[in-house]
Amino acid sequence: MTTDNYYEYRHIVGFEETNIVGNVYYVNYLRWQGRCREMFLKDRAPDVLDDLRDDLKLFTLKVDCEFFAEITAFHELSIRMRLLELAQTQLEFGFDYVRLDPGGLETLVARGRQRVACMRGPNTRTVPTRVPEALTRALAPYVPGNGARVEAGSTA
């Protein structure tokens, strides 16, 4: 497990997220990355949501996920988003998918990454833009080594 700071999104797996064999269908891990990122914006950077309604665009350039263990319906997960890199116009996030087992046990079941570019302008003339200041401020507690941990929906 990582000791870096992370934003946590909790999720309970439903039957609709499993395949015919009963384990979670791989595409759901990518959906959960997106959901975790969305909830981060809602909870920690609402000004960025306003900017997205204007002309800011967050383009996902690359996404991946490596699987270590299977999960099935009704497993409780903690999807933990970490900031890996903050550049002028791009960000990279890491995601740890942790199964929360009875008795407080945690099992790392998958690990993913996502690279995002900030863009502005109309769809036919979209160009790279700097990461908005509001997003940079919201990400400050998640710079590797700061020691903070914040859960989705908490007030910390």
mmCIF file with all atom_site columns, C-alpha atoms in Angstrom:
data_model
loop_
_atom_site.group_PDB
_atom_site.id
_atom_site.type_symbol
_atom_site.label_atom_id
_atom_site.label_alt_id
_atom_site.label_comp_id
_atom_site.label_asym_id
_atom_site.label_entity_id
_atom_site.label_seq_id
_atom_site.pdbx_PDB_ins_code
_atom_site.Cartn_x
_atom_site.Cartn_y
_atom_site.Cartn_z
_atom_site.occupancy
_atom_site.B_iso_or_equiv
_atom_site.pdbx_formal_charge
_atom_site.auth_seq_id
_atom_site.auth_comp_id
_atom_site.auth_asym_id
_atom_site.auth_atom_id
_atom_site.pdbx_PDB_model_num
ATOM 1   C CA . MET A 1 1   ? 0.000   0.000   0.000   1.00 0.00 ? 1   MET A CA 1
ATOM 2   C CA . THR A 1 2   ? 1.161   3.541   -0.577  1.00 0.00 ? 2   THR A CA 1
ATOM 3   C CA . THR A 1 3   ? 1.898   6.118   2.111   1.00 0.00 ? 3   THR A CA 1
ATOM 4   C CA . ASP A 1 4   ? 1.163   9.023   -0.238  1.00 0.00 ? 4   ASP A CA 1
ATOM 5   C CA . ASN A 1 5   ? -1.802  11.266  0.357   1.00 0.00 ? 5   ASN A CA 1
ATOM 6   C CA . TYR A 1 6   ? -5.029  10.227  -1.268  1.00 0.00 ? 6   TYR A CA 1
ATOM 7   C CA . TYR A 1 7   ? -8.622  11.195  -1.855  1.00 0.00 ? 7   TYR A CA 1
ATOM 8   C CA . GLU A 1 8   ? -10.931 8.305   -1.101  1.00 0.00 ? 8   GLU A CA 1
ATOM 9   C CA . TYR A 1 9   ? -14.135 7.286   -2.841  1.00 0.00 ? 9   TYR A CA 1
ATOM 10  C CA . ARG A 1 10  ? -15.974 4.325   -1.280  1.00 0.00 ? 10  ARG A CA 1
ATOM 11  C CA . HIS A 1 11  ? -18.015 1.919   -3.384  1.00 0.00 ? 11  HIS A CA 1
ATOM 12  C CA . ILE A 1 12  ? -19.978 -1.297  -2.867  1.00 0.00 ? 12  ILE A CA 1
ATOM 13  C CA . VAL A 1 13  ? -19.917 -3.548  -5.917  1.00 0.00 ? 13  VAL A CA 1
ATOM 14  C CA . GLY A 1 14  ? -23.327 -4.381  -7.416  1.00 0.00 ? 14  GLY A CA 1
ATOM 15  C CA . PHE A 1 15  ? -24.421 -7.352  -9.523  1.00 0.00 ? 15  PHE A CA 1
ATOM 16  C CA . GLU A 1 16  ? -24.634 -5.135  -12.625 1.00 0.00 ? 16  GLU A CA 1
ATOM 17  C CA . GLU A 1 17  ? -20.848 -4.583  -12.366 1.00 0.00 ? 17  GLU A CA 1
ATOM 18  C CA . THR A 1 18  ? -20.033 -8.289  -12.595 1.00 0.00 ? 18  THR A CA 1
ATOM 19  C CA . ASN A 1 19  ? -19.762 -10.623 -15.577 1.00 0.00 ? 19  ASN A CA 1
ATOM 20  C CA . ILE A 1 20  ? -21.284 -14.041 -16.169 1.00 0.00 ? 20  ILE A CA 1
ATOM 21  C CA . VAL A 1 21  ? -18.565 -15.677 -14.033 1.00 0.00 ? 21  VAL A CA 1
ATOM 22  C CA . GLY A 1 22  ? -19.425 -13.392 -11.100 1.00 0.00 ? 22  GLY A CA 1
ATOM 23  C CA . ASN A 1 23  ? -16.316 -11.241 -10.859 1.00 0.00 ? 23  ASN A CA 1
ATOM 24  C CA . VAL A 1 24  ? -16.137 -7.528  -11.635 1.00 0.00 ? 24  VAL A CA 1
ATOM 25  C CA . TYR A 1 25  ? -15.990 -6.737  -15.350 1.00 0.00 ? 25  TYR A CA 1
ATOM 26  C CA . TYR A 1 26  ? -12.727 -4.873  -16.079 1.00 0.00 ? 26  TYR A CA 1
ATOM 27  C CA . VAL A 1 27  ? -14.310 -1.737  -17.584 1.00 0.00 ? 27  VAL A CA 1
ATOM 28  C CA . ASN A 1 28  ? -15.837 -0.882  -14.203 1.00 0.00 ? 28  ASN A CA 1
ATOM 29  C CA . TYR A 1 29  ? -12.399 -0.143  -12.761 1.00 0.00 ? 29  TYR A CA 1
ATOM 30  C CA . LEU A 1 30  ? -12.045 2.629   -15.337 1.00 0.00 ? 30  LEU A CA 1
ATOM 31  C CA . ARG A 1 31  ? -15.539 3.907   -14.537 1.00 0.00 ? 31  ARG A CA 1
ATOM 32  C CA . TRP A 1 32  ? -14.593 4.070   -10.865 1.00 0.00 ? 32  TRP A CA 1
ATOM 33  C CA . GLN A 1 33  ? -11.510 6.118   -11.716 1.00 0.00 ? 33  GLN A CA 1
ATOM 34  C CA . GLY A 1 34  ? -13.747 8.635   -13.455 1.00 0.00 ? 34  GLY A CA 1
ATOM 35  C CA . ARG A 1 35  ? -16.250 8.628   -10.593 1.00 0.00 ? 35  ARG A CA 1
ATOM 36  C CA . CYS A 1 36  ? -13.499 9.181   -8.029  1.00 0.00 ? 36  CYS A CA 1
ATOM 37  C CA . ARG A 1 37  ? -12.142 12.101  -10.056 1.00 0.00 ? 37  ARG A CA 1
ATOM 38  C CA . GLU A 1 38  ? -15.663 13.575  -10.409 1.00 0.00 ? 38  GLU A CA 1
ATOM 39  C CA . MET A 1 39  ? -16.340 13.301  -6.676  1.00 0.00 ? 39  MET A CA 1
ATOM 40  C CA . PHE A 1 40  ? -12.997 14.943  -5.943  1.00 0.00 ? 40  PHE A CA 1
ATOM 41  C CA . LEU A 1 41  ? -14.017 17.904  -8.095  1.00 0.00 ? 41  LEU A CA 1
ATOM 42  C CA . LYS A 1 42  ? -17.443 18.076  -6.431  1.00 0.00 ? 42  LYS A CA 1
ATOM 43  C CA . ASP A 1 43  ? -16.033 17.839  -2.895  1.00 0.00 ? 43  ASP A CA 1
ATOM 44  C CA . ARG A 1 44  ? -12.729 19.677  -3.178  1.00 0.00 ? 44  ARG A CA 1
ATOM 45  C CA . ALA A 1 45  ? -12.850 21.901  -6.274  1.00 0.00 ? 45  ALA A CA 1
ATOM 46  C CA . PRO A 1 46  ? -16.409 23.108  -6.973  1.00 0.00 ? 46  PRO A CA 1
ATOM 47  C CA . ASP A 1 47  ? -15.016 26.229  -8.718  1.00 0.00 ? 47  ASP A CA 1
ATOM 48  C CA . VAL A 1 48  ? -13.509 23.906  -11.328 1.00 0.00 ? 48  VAL A CA 1
ATOM 49  C CA . LEU A 1 49  ? -16.980 22.480  -11.999 1.00 0.00 ? 49  LEU A CA 1
ATOM 50  C CA . ASP A 1 50  ? -18.151 26.010  -12.835 1.00 0.00 ? 50  ASP A CA 1
ATOM 51  C CA . ASP A 1 51  ? -15.138 26.385  -15.129 1.00 0.00 ? 51  ASP A CA 1
ATOM 52  C CA . LEU A 1 52  ? -16.072 23.071  -16.836 1.00 0.00 ? 52  LEU A CA 1
ATOM 53  C CA . ARG A 1 53  ? -19.541 24.470  -17.535 1.00 0.00 ? 53  ARG A CA 1
ATOM 54  C CA . ASP A 1 54  ? -17.821 27.387  -19.261 1.00 0.00 ? 54  ASP A CA 1
ATOM 55  C CA . ASP A 1 55  ? -15.022 26.306  -21.627 1.00 0.00 ? 55  ASP A CA 1
ATOM 56  C CA . LEU A 1 56  ? -12.535 24.244  -19.580 1.00 0.00 ? 56  LEU A CA 1
ATOM 57  C CA . LYS A 1 57  ? -12.182 20.646  -20.755 1.00 0.00 ? 57  LYS A CA 1
ATOM 58  C CA . LEU A 1 58  ? -10.392 17.833  -18.948 1.00 0.00 ? 58  LEU A CA 1
ATOM 59  C CA . PHE A 1 59  ? -9.281  15.366  -21.622 1.00 0.00 ? 59  PHE A CA 1
ATOM 60  C CA . THR A 1 60  ? -8.241  11.925  -20.465 1.00 0.00 ? 60  THR A CA 1
ATOM 61  C CA . LEU A 1 61  ? -5.147  11.140  -22.534 1.00 0.00 ? 61  LEU A CA 1
ATOM 62  C CA . LYS A 1 62  ? -4.210  7.775   -21.091 1.00 0.00 ? 62  LYS A CA 1
ATOM 63  C CA . VAL A 1 63  ? -5.692  5.311   -18.640 1.00 0.00 ? 63  VAL A CA 1
ATOM 64  C CA . ASP A 1 64  ? -4.561  1.915   -17.420 1.00 0.00 ? 64  ASP A CA 1
ATOM 65  C CA . CYS A 1 65  ? -5.264  -0.620  -14.723 1.00 0.00 ? 65  CYS A CA 1
ATOM 66  C CA . GLU A 1 66  ? -3.337  -3.617  -13.422 1.00 0.00 ? 66  GLU A CA 1
ATOM 67  C CA . PHE A 1 67  ? -5.287  -6.342  -11.599 1.00 0.00 ? 67  PHE A CA 1
ATOM 68  C CA . PHE A 1 68  ? -4.013  -8.327  -8.615  1.00 0.00 ? 68  PHE A CA 1
ATOM 69  C CA . ALA A 1 69  ? -7.095  -10.068 -7.174  1.00 0.00 ? 69  ALA A CA 1
ATOM 70  C CA . GLU A 1 70  ? -10.728 -10.653 -8.124  1.00 0.00 ? 70  GLU A CA 1
ATOM 71  C CA . ILE A 1 71  ? -13.656 -8.910  -6.496  1.00 0.00 ? 71  ILE A CA 1
ATOM 72  C CA . THR A 1 72  ? -17.332 -9.801  -6.653  1.00 0.00 ? 72  THR A CA 1
ATOM 73  C CA . ALA A 1 73  ? -20.750 -8.360  -5.832  1.00 0.00 ? 73  ALA A CA 1
ATOM 74  C CA . PHE A 1 74  ? -21.063 -6.728  -2.414  1.00 0.00 ? 74  PHE A CA 1
ATOM 75  C CA . HIS A 1 75  ? -17.352 -6.321  -1.837  1.00 0.00 ? 75  HIS A CA 1
ATOM 76  C CA . GLU A 1 76  ? -16.684 -2.903  -0.332  1.00 0.00 ? 76  GLU A CA 1
ATOM 77  C CA . LEU A 1 77  ? -13.969 -0.921  -2.078  1.00 0.00 ? 77  LEU A CA 1
ATOM 78  C CA . SER A 1 78  ? -11.925 2.128   -1.305  1.00 0.00 ? 78  SER A CA 1
ATOM 79  C CA . ILE A 1 79  ? -10.764 3.793   -4.512  1.00 0.00 ? 79  ILE A CA 1
ATOM 80  C CA . ARG A 1 80  ? -7.843  5.984   -3.478  1.00 0.00 ? 80  ARG A CA 1
ATOM 81  C CA . MET A 1 81  ? -6.752  8.692   -5.875  1.00 0.00 ? 81  MET A CA 1
ATOM 82  C CA . ARG A 1 82  ? -3.240  10.076  -5.552  1.00 0.00 ? 82  ARG A CA 1
ATOM 83  C CA . LEU A 1 83  ? -1.607  12.941  -7.398  1.00 0.00 ? 83  LEU A CA 1
ATOM 84  C CA . LEU A 1 84  ? 1.440   11.571  -9.221  1.00 0.00 ? 84  LEU A CA 1
ATOM 85  C CA . GLU A 1 85  ? 2.374   14.576  -11.337 1.00 0.00 ? 85  GLU A CA 1
ATOM 86  C CA . LEU A 1 86  ? 1.247   18.168  -11.719 1.00 0.00 ? 86  LEU A CA 1
ATOM 87  C CA . ALA A 1 87  ? 2.662   19.837  -14.845 1.00 0.00 ? 87  ALA A CA 1
ATOM 88  C CA . GLN A 1 88  ? 1.715   23.130  -16.506 1.00 0.00 ? 88  GLN A CA 1
ATOM 89  C CA . THR A 1 89  ? -1.126  21.733  -18.616 1.00 0.00 ? 89  THR A CA 1
ATOM 90  C CA . GLN A 1 90  ? -1.397  18.104  -17.510 1.00 0.00 ? 90  GLN A CA 1
ATOM 91  C CA . LEU A 1 91  ? -1.966  16.007  -14.401 1.00 0.00 ? 91  LEU A CA 1
ATOM 92  C CA . GLU A 1 92  ? -1.384  12.372  -13.654 1.00 0.00 ? 92  GLU A CA 1
ATOM 93  C CA . PHE A 1 93  ? -3.327  10.475  -11.030 1.00 0.00 ? 93  PHE A CA 1
ATOM 94  C CA . GLY A 1 94  ? -2.734  7.075   -9.500  1.00 0.00 ? 94  GLY A CA 1
ATOM 95  C CA . PHE A 1 95  ? -5.580  4.906   -8.226  1.00 0.00 ? 95  PHE A CA 1
ATOM 96  C CA . ASP A 1 96  ? -5.357  2.128   -5.658  1.00 0.00 ? 96  ASP A CA 1
ATOM 97  C CA . TYR A 1 97  ? -8.375  -0.181  -5.514  1.00 0.00 ? 97  TYR A CA 1
ATOM 98  C CA . VAL A 1 98  ? -8.497  -1.579  -1.997  1.00 0.00 ? 98  VAL A CA 1
ATOM 99  C CA . ARG A 1 99  ? -10.969 -4.244  -0.865  1.00 0.00 ? 99  ARG A CA 1
ATOM 100 C CA . LEU A 1 100 ? -12.139 -3.514  2.664   1.00 0.00 ? 100 LEU A CA 1
ATOM 101 C CA . ASP A 1 101 ? -12.613 -6.837  4.398   1.00 0.00 ? 101 ASP A CA 1
ATOM 102 C CA . PRO A 1 102 ? -14.246 -7.592  7.771   1.00 0.00 ? 102 PRO A CA 1
ATOM 103 C CA . GLY A 1 103 ? -11.999 -6.982  10.743  1.00 0.00 ? 103 GLY A CA 1
ATOM 104 C CA . GLY A 1 104 ? -10.329 -3.970  9.152   1.00 0.00 ? 104 GLY A CA 1
ATOM 105 C CA . LEU A 1 105 ? -8.247  -5.990  6.698   1.00 0.00 ? 105 LEU A CA 1
ATOM 106 C CA . GLU A 1 106 ? -7.354  -4.262  3.432   1.00 0.00 ? 106 GLU A CA 1
ATOM 107 C CA . THR A 1 107 ? -6.352  -5.980  0.200   1.00 0.00 ? 107 THR A CA 1
ATOM 108 C CA . LEU A 1 108 ? -4.933  -4.139  -2.807  1.00 0.00 ? 108 LEU A CA 1
ATOM 109 C CA . VAL A 1 109 ? -6.896  -5.650  -5.717  1.00 0.00 ? 109 VAL A CA 1
ATOM 110 C CA . ALA A 1 110 ? -5.836  -3.326  -8.549  1.00 0.00 ? 110 ALA A CA 1
ATOM 111 C CA . ARG A 1 111 ? -3.799  -0.244  -9.335  1.00 0.00 ? 111 ARG A CA 1
ATOM 112 C CA . GLY A 1 112 ? -4.426  2.253   -12.122 1.00 0.00 ? 112 GLY A CA 1
ATOM 113 C CA . ARG A 1 113 ? -3.215  5.517   -13.619 1.00 0.00 ? 113 ARG A CA 1
ATOM 114 C CA . GLN A 1 114 ? -4.837  8.338   -15.528 1.00 0.00 ? 114 GLN A CA 1
ATOM 115 C CA . ARG A 1 115 ? -3.229  11.218  -17.429 1.00 0.00 ? 115 ARG A CA 1
ATOM 116 C CA . VAL A 1 116 ? -5.376  14.299  -17.985 1.00 0.00 ? 116 VAL A CA 1
ATOM 117 C CA . ALA A 1 117 ? -4.818  17.404  -20.125 1.00 0.00 ? 117 ALA A CA 1
ATOM 118 C CA . CYS A 1 118 ? -6.457  20.760  -19.472 1.00 0.00 ? 118 CYS A CA 1
ATOM 119 C CA . MET A 1 119 ? -7.846  22.339  -22.638 1.00 0.00 ? 119 MET A CA 1
ATOM 120 C CA . ARG A 1 120 ? -9.918  25.412  -23.536 1.00 0.00 ? 120 ARG A CA 1
ATOM 121 C CA . GLY A 1 121 ? -11.760 26.712  -26.540 1.00 0.00 ? 121 GLY A CA 1
ATOM 122 C CA . PRO A 1 122 ? -14.519 25.603  -28.892 1.00 0.00 ? 122 PRO A CA 1
ATOM 123 C CA . ASN A 1 123 ? -14.511 21.978  -29.994 1.00 0.00 ? 123 ASN A CA 1
ATOM 124 C CA . THR A 1 124 ? -13.013 22.775  -33.394 1.00 0.00 ? 124 THR A CA 1
ATOM 125 C CA . ARG A 1 125 ? -10.208 24.943  -31.902 1.00 0.00 ? 125 ARG A CA 1
ATOM 126 C CA . THR A 1 126 ? -9.449  23.432  -28.498 1.00 0.00 ? 126 THR A CA 1
ATOM 127 C CA . VAL A 1 127 ? -5.930  24.205  -27.234 1.00 0.00 ? 127 VAL A CA 1
ATOM 128 C CA . PRO A 1 128 ? -3.926  23.240  -24.142 1.00 0.00 ? 128 PRO A CA 1
ATOM 129 C CA . THR A 1 129 ? -4.252  25.552  -21.142 1.00 0.00 ? 129 THR A CA 1
ATOM 130 C CA . ARG A 1 130 ? -2.647  25.773  -17.725 1.00 0.00 ? 130 ARG A CA 1
ATOM 131 C CA . VAL A 1 131 ? -4.096  23.710  -14.901 1.00 0.00 ? 131 VAL A CA 1
ATOM 132 C CA . PRO A 1 132 ? -6.594  26.123  -13.276 1.00 0.00 ? 132 PRO A CA 1
ATOM 133 C CA . GLU A 1 133 ? -5.440  27.736  -10.034 1.00 0.00 ? 133 GLU A CA 1
ATOM 134 C CA . ALA A 1 134 ? -8.538  26.429  -8.225  1.00 0.00 ? 134 ALA A CA 1
ATOM 135 C CA . LEU A 1 135 ? -7.585  22.871  -9.172  1.00 0.00 ? 135 LEU A CA 1
ATOM 136 C CA . THR A 1 136 ? -3.950  23.400  -8.174  1.00 0.00 ? 136 THR A CA 1
ATOM 137 C CA . ARG A 1 137 ? -5.118  24.639  -4.747  1.00 0.00 ? 137 ARG A CA 1
ATOM 138 C CA . ALA A 1 138 ? -7.500  21.698  -4.341  1.00 0.00 ? 138 ALA A CA 1
ATOM 139 C CA . LEU A 1 139 ? -4.690  19.258  -5.190  1.00 0.00 ? 139 LEU A CA 1
ATOM 140 C CA . ALA A 1 140 ? -2.151  20.834  -2.789  1.00 0.00 ? 140 ALA A CA 1
ATOM 141 C CA . PRO A 1 141 ? -2.980  18.454  0.115   1.00 0.00 ? 141 PRO A CA 1
ATOM 142 C CA . TYR A 1 142 ? -2.393  15.488  -2.205  1.00 0.00 ? 142 TYR A CA 1
ATOM 143 C CA . VAL A 1 143 ? 1.146   16.349  -3.234  1.00 0.00 ? 143 VAL A CA 1
ATOM 144 C CA . PRO A 1 144 ? 3.152   13.207  -2.404  1.00 0.00 ? 144 PRO A CA 1
ATOM 145 C CA . GLY A 1 145 ? 4.665   13.381  1.070   1.00 0.00 ? 145 GLY A CA 1
ATOM 146 C CA . ASN A 1 146 ? 2.179   15.765  2.741   1.00 0.00 ? 146 ASN A CA 1
ATOM 147 C CA . GLY A 1 147 ? 0.650   13.005  4.917   1.00 0.00 ? 147 GLY A CA 1
ATOM 148 C CA . ALA A 1 148 ? -3.005  14.065  4.537   1.00 0.00 ? 148 ALA A CA 1
ATOM 149 C CA . ARG A 1 149 ? -5.913  11.705  3.858   1.00 0.00 ? 149 ARG A CA 1
ATOM 150 C CA . VAL A 1 150 ? -9.410  12.916  3.028   1.00 0.00 ? 150 VAL A CA 1
ATOM 151 C CA . GLU A 1 151 ? -12.488 10.754  2.425   1.00 0.00 ? 151 GLU A CA 1
ATOM 152 C CA . ALA A 1 152 ? -15.242 11.589  -0.040  1.00 0.00 ? 152 ALA A CA 1
ATOM 153 C CA . GLY A 1 153 ? -17.940 13.529  1.743   1.00 0.00 ? 153 GLY A CA 1
ATOM 154 C CA . SER A 1 154 ? -15.807 14.387  4.777   1.00 0.00 ? 154 SER A CA 1
ATOM 155 C CA . THR A 1 155 ? -15.231 17.939  5.933   1.00 0.00 ? 155 THR A CA 1
ATOM 156 C CA . ALA A 1 156 ? -11.485 17.697  6.537   1.00 0.00 ? 156 ALA A CA 1
#
